[in-house]
Amino acid sequence: AQTVTQSQPEMSVQEAETVTLSCTYDTSENNYYLFWYKQPPSRQMILVIRQEAYKQQNATENRFSVNFQKAAKSFSLKISDSQLGDTAMYFCAFGYQGAQKLVFGQGTRLTINP
Amino acid sequence: NAGVMQNPRHLVRRRGQEARLRCSPMKGHSHVYWYRQLPEEGLKFMVYLQKENIIDESGMPKERFSAEFPKEGPSILRIQQVVRGDSAAYFCASSLTLDRGNTEAFFGQGTRLTVV
């Protein structure tokens, strides 16, 4: 069975700083997908970024990028030039066969301070 | 193009009552997933449905919980004889067909169920 672990329950940084959220996972599969979701106080789950395991290049979406280390089973999220609107819970998720049956980590509560 | 619509947003039930949660997937999406989120925890997979079929219900409790996705109308998650431990946020997600190019599940805003 797949498991996803986020070891940082809470993080706090100043606006404009860079912050990195950690995520490790365990699986015996070779082809899979990894995701970072953002959950603001509205509770809406918003996809931030995704990575396909067969791609060696790290995914990037504007200020968001990942450091995907397949051998170490590590998938961290880096947020550059953090903004107040980045304040939210962030969940790392594992997906075998894409979007089907995602396995989520426990989440990291990120606070961006003015 | 409306997103995934869940209703109601908030639902209060007394112990022993039934709870019905509805989910309308995004237009054109034929795959629906239900997840449960307990306070301060991540989402836990419950069930995966396609039209008129349950594909994977490995995360569903064996008793009192059921789900359907009829040919017409929304997907329904039904909880019979609710107990306090059922209090949680229930999220629905939908996706297109599961070919290699499709890797995104779109989530609704969830239904917060409170059992009193």
PDB file of C-alpha atoms in Angstrom:
ATOM      1  CA  ALA A   1       0.000   0.000   0.000  1.00  0.00           C
ATOM      2  CA  GLN A   2       1.136   3.501  -0.765  1.00  0.00           C
ATOM      3  CA  THR A   3       1.777   5.987   2.027  1.00  0.00           C
ATOM      4  CA  VAL A   4       2.519   9.705   1.958  1.00  0.00           C
ATOM      5  CA  THR A   5       4.232  11.526   4.821  1.00  0.00           C
ATOM      6  CA  GLN A   6       4.469  15.252   5.434  1.00  0.00           C
ATOM      7  CA  SER A   7       6.731  15.788   8.413  1.00  0.00           C
ATOM      8  CA  GLN A   8       6.053  19.515   8.914  1.00  0.00           C
ATOM      9  CA  PRO A   9       2.655  20.120  10.534  1.00  0.00           C
ATOM     10  CA  GLU A  10       3.114  23.903  10.429  1.00  0.00           C
ATOM     11  CA  MET A  11       5.395  26.444   8.796  1.00  0.00           C
ATOM     12  CA  SER A  12       5.529  30.201   8.873  1.00  0.00           C
ATOM     13  CA  VAL A  13       7.533  32.636   6.741  1.00  0.00           C
ATOM     14  CA  GLN A  14       7.583  36.311   5.908  1.00  0.00           C
ATOM     15  CA  GLU A  15       6.052  37.627   2.726  1.00  0.00           C
ATOM     16  CA  ALA A  16       8.418  37.501  -0.275  1.00  0.00           C
ATOM     17  CA  GLU A  17      10.554  34.764   1.284  1.00  0.00           C
ATOM     18  CA  THR A  18      11.042  31.322  -0.222  1.00  0.00           C
ATOM     19  CA  VAL A  19       9.653  28.293   1.586  1.00  0.00           C
ATOM     20  CA  THR A  20      10.027  24.571   0.977  1.00  0.00           C
ATOM     21  CA  LEU A  21       7.486  21.988   2.077  1.00  0.00           C
ATOM     22  CA  SER A  22       8.633  18.383   2.451  1.00  0.00           C
ATOM     23  CA  CYS A  23       6.913  15.212   1.340  1.00  0.00           C
ATOM     24  CA  THR A  24       8.069  11.604   1.236  1.00  0.00           C
ATOM     25  CA  TYR A  25       6.159   8.614  -0.030  1.00  0.00           C
ATOM     26  CA  ASP A  26       6.429   4.881  -0.207  1.00  0.00           C
ATOM     27  CA  THR A  27       5.392   2.732  -3.130  1.00  0.00           C
ATOM     28  CA  SER A  28       6.464  -0.306  -5.073  1.00  0.00           C
ATOM     29  CA  GLU A  29       5.047   1.098  -8.296  1.00  0.00           C
ATOM     30  CA  ASN A  30       7.305   2.482 -10.991  1.00  0.00           C
ATOM     31  CA  ASN A  31       4.862   4.654 -12.923  1.00  0.00           C
ATOM     32  CA  TYR A  32       2.825   7.052 -10.844  1.00  0.00           C
ATOM     33  CA  TYR A  33       1.948  10.704 -10.336  1.00  0.00           C
ATOM     34  CA  LEU A  34       2.586  13.117  -7.497  1.00  0.00           C
ATOM     35  CA  PHE A  35       0.574  16.210  -6.696  1.00  0.00           C
ATOM     36  CA  TRP A  36       0.558  19.195  -4.407  1.00  0.00           C
ATOM     37  CA  TYR A  37      -2.863  20.551  -3.478  1.00  0.00           C
ATOM     38  CA  LYS A  38      -3.619  23.801  -1.681  1.00  0.00           C
ATOM     39  CA  GLN A  39      -6.601  24.065   0.677  1.00  0.00           C
ATOM     40  CA  PRO A  40      -7.349  27.651   1.769  1.00  0.00           C
ATOM     41  CA  PRO A  41      -9.873  28.421   4.524  1.00  0.00           C
ATOM     42  CA  SER A  42     -12.659  28.136   1.929  1.00  0.00           C
ATOM     43  CA  ARG A  43     -11.883  24.397   1.952  1.00  0.00           C
ATOM     44  CA  GLN A  44     -11.632  24.241  -1.827  1.00  0.00           C
ATOM     45  CA  MET A  45      -8.938  21.790  -2.961  1.00  0.00           C
ATOM     46  CA  ILE A  46      -6.822  23.493  -5.610  1.00  0.00           C
ATOM     47  CA  LEU A  47      -4.214  21.671  -7.659  1.00  0.00           C
ATOM     48  CA  VAL A  48      -0.909  23.539  -7.414  1.00  0.00           C
ATOM     49  CA  ILE A  49       1.442  21.327  -9.378  1.00  0.00           C
ATOM     50  CA  ARG A  50       1.854  17.743 -10.547  1.00  0.00           C
ATOM     51  CA  GLN A  51       4.776  15.521 -11.482  1.00  0.00           C
ATOM     52  CA  GLU A  52       4.829  12.354 -13.541  1.00  0.00           C
ATOM     53  CA  ALA A  53       7.293   9.829 -12.146  1.00  0.00           C
ATOM     54  CA  TYR A  54       8.644   8.842 -15.552  1.00  0.00           C
ATOM     55  CA  LYS A  55       9.732  12.432 -16.205  1.00  0.00           C
ATOM     56  CA  GLN A  56      13.109  13.355 -14.776  1.00  0.00           C
ATOM     57  CA  GLN A  57      12.599  17.094 -15.205  1.00  0.00           C
ATOM     58  CA  ASN A  58      11.131  18.818 -12.178  1.00  0.00           C
ATOM     59  CA  ALA A  59       7.739  20.449 -12.734  1.00  0.00           C
ATOM     60  CA  THR A  60       7.393  24.221 -12.485  1.00  0.00           C
ATOM     61  CA  GLU A  61       4.316  26.446 -12.382  1.00  0.00           C
ATOM     62  CA  ASN A  62       5.162  30.135 -12.028  1.00  0.00           C
ATOM     63  CA  ARG A  63       6.331  30.627  -8.414  1.00  0.00           C
ATOM     64  CA  PHE A  64       5.859  26.960  -7.572  1.00  0.00           C
ATOM     65  CA  SER A  65       8.399  24.265  -8.325  1.00  0.00           C
ATOM     66  CA  VAL A  66       9.144  20.779  -7.086  1.00  0.00           C
ATOM     67  CA  ASN A  67      12.275  18.836  -6.255  1.00  0.00           C
ATOM     68  CA  PHE A  68      11.462  15.283  -7.266  1.00  0.00           C
ATOM     69  CA  GLN A  69      13.963  12.675  -6.098  1.00  0.00           C
ATOM     70  CA  LYS A  70      12.594   9.342  -7.301  1.00  0.00           C
ATOM     71  CA  ALA A  71      15.246   7.129  -5.731  1.00  0.00           C
ATOM     72  CA  ALA A  72      14.776   8.818  -2.362  1.00  0.00           C
ATOM     73  CA  LYS A  73      10.983   8.917  -2.835  1.00  0.00           C
ATOM     74  CA  SER A  74      10.949  12.578  -1.997  1.00  0.00           C
ATOM     75  CA  PHE A  75       8.749  15.276  -3.525  1.00  0.00           C
ATOM     76  CA  SER A  76       9.196  18.730  -1.991  1.00  0.00           C
ATOM     77  CA  LEU A  77       7.393  21.918  -3.004  1.00  0.00           C
ATOM     78  CA  LYS A  78       9.202  25.226  -3.225  1.00  0.00           C
ATOM     79  CA  ILE A  79       7.250  28.465  -3.185  1.00  0.00           C
ATOM     80  CA  SER A  80       9.267  31.481  -4.297  1.00  0.00           C
ATOM     81  CA  ASP A  81       8.403  35.105  -3.534  1.00  0.00           C
ATOM     82  CA  SER A  82       5.665  33.960  -1.161  1.00  0.00           C
ATOM     83  CA  GLN A  83       2.465  35.990  -1.029  1.00  0.00           C
ATOM     84  CA  LEU A  84      -0.215  36.445   1.624  1.00  0.00           C
ATOM     85  CA  GLY A  85      -2.615  34.505  -0.584  1.00  0.00           C
ATOM     86  CA  ASP A  86      -0.379  31.447  -0.299  1.00  0.00           C
ATOM     87  CA  THR A  87      -1.550  30.999   3.284  1.00  0.00           C
ATOM     88  CA  ALA A  88      -3.312  27.619   3.331  1.00  0.00           C
ATOM     89  CA  MET A  89      -3.014  23.939   4.114  1.00  0.00           C
ATOM     90  CA  TYR A  90      -0.856  22.137   1.583  1.00  0.00           C
ATOM     91  CA  PHE A  91      -1.317  18.461   0.867  1.00  0.00           C
ATOM     92  CA  CYS A  92       1.026  16.173  -0.978  1.00  0.00           C
ATOM     93  CA  ALA A  93      -0.728  13.338  -2.817  1.00  0.00           C
ATOM     94  CA  PHE A  94       0.231  10.170  -4.665  1.00  0.00           C
ATOM     95  CA  GLY A  95      -1.748   8.848  -7.596  1.00  0.00           C
ATOM     96  CA  TYR A  96      -1.376   5.528  -9.335  1.00  0.00           C
ATOM     97  CA  GLN A  97      -2.944   5.659 -12.799  1.00  0.00           C
ATOM     98  CA  GLY A  98      -3.207   9.408 -12.630  1.00  0.00           C
ATOM     99  CA  ALA A  99      -6.119  10.984 -10.836  1.00  0.00           C
ATOM    100  CA  GLN A 100      -7.592   7.736  -9.613  1.00  0.00           C
ATOM    101  CA  LYS A 101      -7.645   7.007  -5.884  1.00  0.00           C
ATOM    102  CA  LEU A 102      -5.277   9.627  -4.546  1.00  0.00           C
ATOM    103  CA  VAL A 103      -3.406   8.998  -1.296  1.00  0.00           C
ATOM    104  CA  PHE A 104      -2.905  12.205   0.679  1.00  0.00           C
ATOM    105  CA  GLY A 105      -0.398  13.208   3.326  1.00  0.00           C
ATOM    106  CA  GLN A 106      -1.475  14.769   6.612  1.00  0.00           C
ATOM    107  CA  GLY A 107      -0.892  18.292   5.382  1.00  0.00           C
ATOM    108  CA  THR A 108       1.301  21.268   6.251  1.00  0.00           C
ATOM    109  CA  ARG A 109      -0.294  24.460   7.481  1.00  0.00           C
ATOM    110  CA  LEU A 110       1.584  27.333   5.842  1.00  0.00           C
ATOM    111  CA  THR A 111       1.229  30.882   7.092  1.00  0.00           C
ATOM    112  CA  ILE A 112       2.675  33.837   5.189  1.00  0.00           C
ATOM    113  CA  ASN A 113       3.182  36.816   7.475  1.00  0.00           C
ATOM    114  CA  PRO A 114       3.097  40.418   6.236  1.00  0.00           C
TER     115      PRO A 114
ATOM    116  CA  ASN B   1     -18.046  25.623 -17.473  1.00  0.00           C
ATOM    117  CA  ALA B   2     -19.145  25.039 -13.896  1.00  0.00           C
ATOM    118  CA  GLY B   3     -16.815  23.123 -11.635  1.00  0.00           C
ATOM    119  CA  VAL B   4     -17.684  20.187  -9.453  1.00  0.00           C
ATOM    120  CA  MET B   5     -20.806  21.096  -7.516  1.00  0.00           C
ATOM    121  CA  GLN B   6     -21.540  19.642  -4.127  1.00  0.00           C
ATOM    122  CA  ASN B   7     -24.587  20.258  -2.024  1.00  0.00           C
ATOM    123  CA  PRO B   8     -25.389  20.981   0.593  1.00  0.00           C
ATOM    124  CA  ARG B   9     -22.273  22.838   1.810  1.00  0.00           C
ATOM    125  CA  HIS B  10     -23.261  22.220   5.404  1.00  0.00           C
ATOM    126  CA  LEU B  11     -25.450  19.460   6.761  1.00  0.00           C
ATOM    127  CA  VAL B  12     -26.491  18.872  10.351  1.00  0.00           C
ATOM    128  CA  ARG B  13     -28.005  15.554  11.324  1.00  0.00           C
ATOM    129  CA  ARG B  14     -29.010  14.010  14.640  1.00  0.00           C
ATOM    130  CA  ARG B  15     -27.613  10.651  15.585  1.00  0.00           C
ATOM    131  CA  GLY B  16     -29.556   7.907  13.864  1.00  0.00           C
ATOM    132  CA  GLN B  17     -30.731  10.015  10.923  1.00  0.00           C
ATOM    133  CA  GLU B  18     -29.695   9.584   7.307  1.00  0.00           C
ATOM    134  CA  ALA B  19     -27.359  11.927   5.446  1.00  0.00           C
ATOM    135  CA  ARG B  20     -27.423  12.326   1.667  1.00  0.00           C
ATOM    136  CA  LEU B  21     -24.595  14.181   0.001  1.00  0.00           C
ATOM    137  CA  ARG B  22     -24.801  15.130  -3.667  1.00  0.00           C
ATOM    138  CA  CYS B  23     -22.112  15.695  -6.239  1.00  0.00           C
ATOM    139  CA  SER B  24     -22.486  16.885  -9.821  1.00  0.00           C
ATOM    140  CA  PRO B  25     -19.226  16.318 -11.716  1.00  0.00           C
ATOM    141  CA  MET B  26     -17.789  18.726 -14.219  1.00  0.00           C
ATOM    142  CA  LYS B  27     -19.429  18.622 -17.621  1.00  0.00           C
ATOM    143  CA  GLY B  28     -18.090  15.735 -19.644  1.00  0.00           C
ATOM    144  CA  HIS B  29     -16.532  13.954 -16.664  1.00  0.00           C
ATOM    145  CA  SER B  30     -17.605  10.362 -16.198  1.00  0.00           C
ATOM    146  CA  HIS B  31     -15.409   9.446 -13.219  1.00  0.00           C
ATOM    147  CA  VAL B  32     -16.353  10.445  -9.680  1.00  0.00           C
ATOM    148  CA  TYR B  33     -14.433   9.971  -6.436  1.00  0.00           C
ATOM    149  CA  TRP B  34     -15.498  10.549  -2.860  1.00  0.00           C
ATOM    150  CA  TYR B  35     -13.064  11.435  -0.075  1.00  0.00           C
ATOM    151  CA  ARG B  36     -13.503  12.073   3.637  1.00  0.00           C
ATOM    152  CA  GLN B  37     -11.492  14.589   5.634  1.00  0.00           C
ATOM    153  CA  LEU B  38     -11.498  14.401   9.396  1.00  0.00           C
ATOM    154  CA  PRO B  39     -10.447  17.542  11.307  1.00  0.00           C
ATOM    155  CA  GLU B  40      -6.731  18.337  10.958  1.00  0.00           C
ATOM    156  CA  GLU B  41      -6.154  15.358   8.660  1.00  0.00           C
ATOM    157  CA  GLY B  42      -5.644  14.738   4.983  1.00  0.00           C
ATOM    158  CA  LEU B  43      -8.297  13.409   2.649  1.00  0.00           C
ATOM    159  CA  LYS B  44      -8.971   9.675   2.690  1.00  0.00           C
ATOM    160  CA  PHE B  45     -10.251   7.881  -0.380  1.00  0.00           C
ATOM    161  CA  MET B  46     -13.655   6.280   0.002  1.00  0.00           C
ATOM    162  CA  VAL B  47     -15.034   5.199  -3.368  1.00  0.00           C
ATOM    163  CA  TYR B  48     -14.542   5.540  -7.115  1.00  0.00           C
ATOM    164  CA  LEU B  49     -17.514   5.375  -9.461  1.00  0.00           C
ATOM    165  CA  GLN B  50     -18.261   5.582 -13.135  1.00  0.00           C
ATOM    166  CA  LYS B  51     -21.757   5.961 -14.530  1.00  0.00           C
ATOM    167  CA  GLU B  52     -23.910   3.196 -12.989  1.00  0.00           C
ATOM    168  CA  ASN B  53     -20.841   1.308 -11.739  1.00  0.00           C
ATOM    169  CA  ILE B  54     -18.806   1.162  -8.544  1.00  0.00           C
ATOM    170  CA  ILE B  55     -15.211   0.624  -9.603  1.00  0.00           C
ATOM    171  CA  ASP B  56     -13.396   0.700  -6.268  1.00  0.00           C
ATOM    172  CA  GLU B  57     -15.018   0.942  -2.848  1.00  0.00           C
ATOM    173  CA  SER B  58     -12.026  -0.173  -0.829  1.00  0.00           C
ATOM    174  CA  GLY B  59     -12.162   2.941   1.369  1.00  0.00           C
ATOM    175  CA  MET B  60     -15.833   2.711   2.246  1.00  0.00           C
ATOM    176  CA  PRO B  61     -16.881   1.534   5.710  1.00  0.00           C
ATOM    177  CA  LYS B  62     -18.595  -1.843   5.402  1.00  0.00           C
ATOM    178  CA  GLU B  63     -21.795  -0.740   7.048  1.00  0.00           C
ATOM    179  CA  ARG B  64     -24.115   2.267   6.777  1.00  0.00           C
ATOM    180  CA  PHE B  65     -22.272   3.875   3.824  1.00  0.00           C
ATOM    181  CA  SER B  66     -23.251   3.553   0.179  1.00  0.00           C
ATOM    182  CA  ALA B  67     -22.629   5.462  -3.031  1.00  0.00           C
ATOM    183  CA  GLU B  68     -24.160   5.606  -6.451  1.00  0.00           C
ATOM    184  CA  PHE B  69     -23.667   7.439  -9.721  1.00  0.00           C
ATOM    185  CA  PRO B  70     -26.796   6.916 -11.810  1.00  0.00           C
ATOM    186  CA  LYS B  71     -27.061   7.317 -15.547  1.00  0.00           C
ATOM    187  CA  GLU B  72     -28.907  10.590 -15.005  1.00  0.00           C
ATOM    188  CA  GLY B  73     -28.359  12.965 -12.124  1.00  0.00           C
ATOM    189  CA  PRO B  74     -25.696  13.534  -9.510  1.00  0.00           C
ATOM    190  CA  SER B  75     -23.615  11.062  -7.583  1.00  0.00           C
ATOM    191  CA  ILE B  76     -24.983  10.414  -4.102  1.00  0.00           C
ATOM    192  CA  LEU B  77     -23.090   9.432  -0.971  1.00  0.00           C
ATOM    193  CA  ARG B  78     -25.532   8.066   1.557  1.00  0.00           C
ATOM    194  CA  ILE B  79     -24.835   7.532   5.238  1.00  0.00           C
ATOM    195  CA  GLN B  80     -27.481   5.713   7.208  1.00  0.00           C
ATOM    196  CA  GLN B  81     -27.953   5.953  10.977  1.00  0.00           C
ATOM    197  CA  VAL B  82     -25.245   8.561  11.376  1.00  0.00           C
ATOM    198  CA  VAL B  83     -23.021   8.608  14.461  1.00  0.00           C
ATOM    199  CA  ARG B  84     -20.843  11.376  15.897  1.00  0.00           C
ATOM    200  CA  GLY B  85     -17.757   9.824  14.309  1.00  0.00           C
ATOM    201  CA  ASP B  86     -19.217  10.474  10.858  1.00  0.00           C
ATOM    202  CA  SER B  87     -18.757  14.220  11.393  1.00  0.00           C
ATOM    203  CA  ALA B  88     -16.280  15.290   8.736  1.00  0.00           C
ATOM    204  CA  ALA B  89     -15.900  17.128   5.455  1.00  0.00           C
ATOM    205  CA  TYR B  90     -16.810  14.973   2.463  1.00  0.00           C
ATOM    206  CA  PHE B  91     -15.258  15.887  -0.853  1.00  0.00           C
ATOM    207  CA  CYS B  92     -16.213  14.809  -4.310  1.00  0.00           C
ATOM    208  CA  ALA B  93     -13.832  14.944  -7.260  1.00  0.00           C
ATOM    209  CA  SER B  94     -14.275  14.187 -10.933  1.00  0.00           C
ATOM    210  CA  SER B  95     -12.025  13.482 -13.878  1.00  0.00           C
ATOM    211  CA  LEU B  96     -12.089  12.654 -17.552  1.00  0.00           C
ATOM    212  CA  THR B  97     -11.185   9.207 -18.824  1.00  0.00           C
ATOM    213  CA  LEU B  98      -8.065   7.710 -17.363  1.00  0.00           C
ATOM    214  CA  ASP B  99      -5.795   7.714 -20.343  1.00  0.00           C
ATOM    215  CA  ARG B 100      -2.194   8.609 -19.819  1.00  0.00           C
ATOM    216  CA  GLY B 101      -2.693  12.261 -20.592  1.00  0.00           C
ATOM    217  CA  ASN B 102      -5.327  12.827 -17.967  1.00  0.00           C
ATOM    218  CA  THR B 103      -3.924  13.275 -14.522  1.00  0.00           C
ATOM    219  CA  GLU B 104      -6.098  15.853 -12.820  1.00  0.00           C
ATOM    220  CA  ALA B 105      -9.006  15.348 -10.487  1.00  0.00           C
ATOM    221  CA  PHE B 106     -11.126  18.467  -9.957  1.00  0.00           C
ATOM    222  CA  PHE B 107     -12.549  18.819  -6.472  1.00  0.00           C
ATOM    223  CA  GLY B 108     -15.774  20.291  -5.223  1.00  0.00           C
ATOM    224  CA  GLN B 109     -15.907  22.540  -2.172  1.00  0.00           C
ATOM    225  CA  GLY B 110     -17.015  19.727   0.063  1.00  0.00           C
ATOM    226  CA  THR B 111     -19.945  19.076   2.364  1.00  0.00           C
ATOM    227  CA  ARG B 112     -19.322  19.530   6.050  1.00  0.00           C
ATOM    228  CA  LEU B 113     -21.419  17.015   7.944  1.00  0.00           C
ATOM    229  CA  THR B 114     -22.027  17.619  11.633  1.00  0.00           C
ATOM    230  CA  VAL B 115     -23.742  14.932  13.681  1.00  0.00           C
ATOM    231  CA  VAL B 116     -25.283  16.188  16.913  1.00  0.00           C
TER     232      VAL B 116
END
